[in-house]
Amino acid sequence: DKLNAKLILVGEIDEYLKNKFDVINPLKTELISWMSSVELQEYFKKADVLVLFGNQSSLQVPGKLYEYLSLRKPILYLHLDLENDPILQIMKNFNYVFPVSNNNLEMKLLTTMEKIEAILKQNIPSNYDNYYSWNQIANRMILQLKKIDEK
């Protein structure tokens, strides 16, 4: 079974990965190498599903993770099965995040996207969650730094 969706990948995307998406979504995968953050925000607003790629090490959490969480749209998280993946730890409490490891990727992608499509058919509105906005994250960080400074 194939998906009825258009996938737009923005940034430096490996051709290998694009080919994996083409297997389940033939001729509907578009690569865009770069766009401004303003343009990217417009794509986020229009998107039904967001795709987040995991890092190759467990030492860093991508900043866009919080931006994605704030949008409260389904997130397809493609990861490398890292033992201590900090992103998986953060995301495990959100019912709209769908982690997929890169083992047997095509089959897992198809199954996971079918689950996401079923959710999208329910037309549940996604409300912006201000808790994960950059402003709120920065304010919480400032408060933590002030607490440290007071000690």
Protein backbone atom coordinates (compact mmCIF):
# COMPACT_ATOMS: atom_id res chain seq x y z
CA ASP A 1 0.00 0.00 0.00
CA LYS A 2 1.23 3.50 -0.81
CA LEU A 3 0.58 6.79 0.94
CA ASN A 4 -1.47 9.62 -0.47
CA ALA A 5 0.72 12.44 0.80
CA LYS A 6 3.27 14.92 -0.39
CA LEU A 7 6.50 14.99 1.55
CA ILE A 8 8.61 18.16 1.51
CA LEU A 9 12.05 17.81 3.08
CA VAL A 10 13.90 21.06 3.79
CA GLY A 11 17.63 21.18 4.50
CA GLU A 12 20.56 18.90 3.81
CA ILE A 13 18.84 15.56 3.22
CA ASP A 14 20.74 12.43 2.31
CA GLU A 15 19.71 10.96 -1.06
CA TYR A 16 19.54 7.53 0.62
CA LEU A 17 16.81 8.79 2.94
CA LYS A 18 14.90 10.46 0.11
CA ASN A 19 14.93 7.12 -1.71
CA LYS A 20 13.48 5.40 1.37
CA PHE A 21 10.55 7.83 1.32
CA ASP A 22 10.15 7.36 -2.44
CA VAL A 23 9.55 3.64 -1.87
CA ILE A 24 6.37 4.31 0.11
CA ASN A 25 5.49 7.65 -1.49
CA PRO A 26 6.58 7.52 -5.14
CA LEU A 27 6.98 10.82 -7.01
CA LYS A 28 5.63 12.83 -4.08
CA THR A 29 8.86 13.65 -2.25
CA GLU A 30 10.34 17.10 -2.81
CA LEU A 31 13.75 18.26 -1.59
CA ILE A 32 14.35 21.94 -0.83
CA SER A 33 17.92 22.67 0.16
CA TRP A 34 17.34 25.92 2.04
CA MET A 35 14.69 28.51 2.90
CA SER A 36 14.41 31.38 5.36
CA SER A 37 12.94 30.78 8.80
CA VAL A 38 9.93 32.94 7.85
CA GLU A 39 9.23 30.73 4.82
CA LEU A 40 9.78 27.63 6.94
CA GLN A 41 7.18 28.83 9.48
CA GLU A 42 4.61 28.98 6.67
CA TYR A 43 5.39 25.38 5.72
CA PHE A 44 5.02 24.35 9.38
CA LYS A 45 1.59 25.98 9.57
CA LYS A 46 0.38 24.20 6.41
CA ALA A 47 1.88 20.81 7.27
CA ASP A 48 -0.23 17.96 8.55
CA VAL A 49 2.79 16.02 9.84
CA LEU A 50 6.27 17.18 10.83
CA VAL A 51 9.37 15.03 10.35
CA LEU A 52 12.26 15.24 12.81
CA PHE A 53 15.54 13.48 12.16
CA GLY A 54 17.52 12.27 15.13
CA ASN A 55 21.15 13.14 15.71
CA GLN A 56 23.97 10.68 15.30
CA SER A 57 24.98 11.20 18.92
CA SER A 58 23.04 11.45 22.14
CA LEU A 59 24.87 14.61 23.21
CA GLN A 60 22.55 17.10 21.53
CA VAL A 61 18.83 17.81 21.28
CA PRO A 62 17.82 19.66 18.09
CA GLY A 63 16.30 23.06 18.88
CA LYS A 64 13.53 22.50 16.37
CA LEU A 65 12.20 19.73 18.64
CA TYR A 66 10.60 22.33 20.90
CA GLU A 67 9.28 24.29 17.95
CA TYR A 68 7.67 21.11 16.62
CA LEU A 69 6.18 20.23 20.01
CA SER A 70 4.66 23.71 20.28
CA LEU A 71 2.78 23.19 17.01
CA ARG A 72 1.04 20.10 18.43
CA LYS A 73 0.93 18.34 15.08
CA PRO A 74 1.87 14.70 14.55
CA ILE A 75 5.66 14.33 14.56
CA LEU A 76 7.39 11.49 12.78
CA TYR A 77 10.71 11.07 14.61
CA LEU A 78 13.30 9.08 12.63
CA HIS A 79 16.13 7.96 14.89
CA LEU A 80 19.15 5.69 15.00
CA ASP A 81 18.22 3.50 17.99
CA LEU A 82 20.68 5.29 20.24
CA GLU A 83 20.74 3.75 23.69
CA ASN A 84 20.34 7.02 25.59
CA ASP A 85 18.54 9.12 23.01
CA PRO A 86 17.50 12.30 24.89
CA ILE A 87 14.87 13.10 22.27
CA LEU A 88 13.03 9.84 22.92
CA GLN A 89 13.06 10.65 26.63
CA ILE A 90 11.48 14.05 25.98
CA MET A 91 8.96 12.81 23.42
CA LYS A 92 7.69 9.70 25.19
CA ASN A 93 5.04 11.75 27.04
CA PHE A 94 3.41 13.14 23.88
CA ASN A 95 0.74 11.09 22.13
CA TYR A 96 1.30 12.92 18.84
CA VAL A 97 4.95 11.83 18.48
CA PHE A 98 5.70 8.69 16.47
CA PRO A 99 9.28 7.43 16.82
CA VAL A 100 10.60 5.16 14.06
CA SER A 101 14.05 3.58 14.20
CA ASN A 102 16.00 3.13 11.02
CA ASN A 103 15.95 -0.68 11.29
CA ASN A 104 13.57 -1.99 8.61
CA LEU A 105 12.70 1.61 7.85
CA GLU A 106 10.34 1.17 4.90
CA MET A 107 7.96 -1.17 6.71
CA LYS A 108 7.97 0.87 9.93
CA LEU A 109 7.42 4.11 8.00
CA LEU A 110 4.44 2.74 6.14
CA THR A 111 2.83 1.34 9.31
CA THR A 112 3.47 4.53 11.28
CA MET A 113 2.20 6.81 8.52
CA GLU A 114 -0.99 4.75 8.33
CA LYS A 115 -1.50 5.41 12.08
CA ILE A 116 -0.87 9.11 11.54
CA GLU A 117 -3.29 9.22 8.59
CA ALA A 118 -5.99 7.65 10.80
CA ILE A 119 -5.44 10.40 13.37
CA LEU A 120 -5.57 13.11 10.71
CA LYS A 121 -8.88 11.76 9.43
CA GLN A 122 -10.35 12.50 12.86
CA ASN A 123 -9.80 16.23 12.18
CA ILE A 124 -8.60 16.97 15.70
CA PRO A 125 -7.53 20.62 15.76
CA SER A 126 -3.92 21.22 16.74
CA ASN A 127 -3.69 24.09 19.19
CA TYR A 128 -0.42 25.93 19.56
CA ASP A 129 1.22 25.07 22.88
CA ASN A 130 2.92 28.21 24.15
CA TYR A 131 4.89 26.22 26.75
CA TYR A 132 7.37 25.19 24.03
CA SER A 133 7.66 28.56 22.32
CA TRP A 134 11.17 30.00 22.12
CA ASN A 135 10.09 32.86 24.40
CA GLN A 136 8.85 30.52 27.11
CA ILE A 137 11.93 28.29 26.88
CA ALA A 138 14.20 31.34 27.14
CA ASN A 139 12.24 32.68 30.14
CA ARG A 140 12.48 29.33 31.94
CA MET A 141 16.21 29.21 31.24
CA ILE A 142 16.69 32.76 32.59
CA LEU A 143 14.83 31.78 35.77
CA GLN A 144 17.06 28.74 36.21
CA LEU A 145 20.19 30.82 35.67
CA LYS A 146 18.98 33.37 38.23
CA LYS A 147 18.46 30.56 40.75
CA ILE A 148 22.01 29.35 40.15
CA ASP A 149 23.35 32.89 40.42
CA GLU A 150 21.57 33.37 43.78
CA LYS A 151 23.41 30.41 45.32
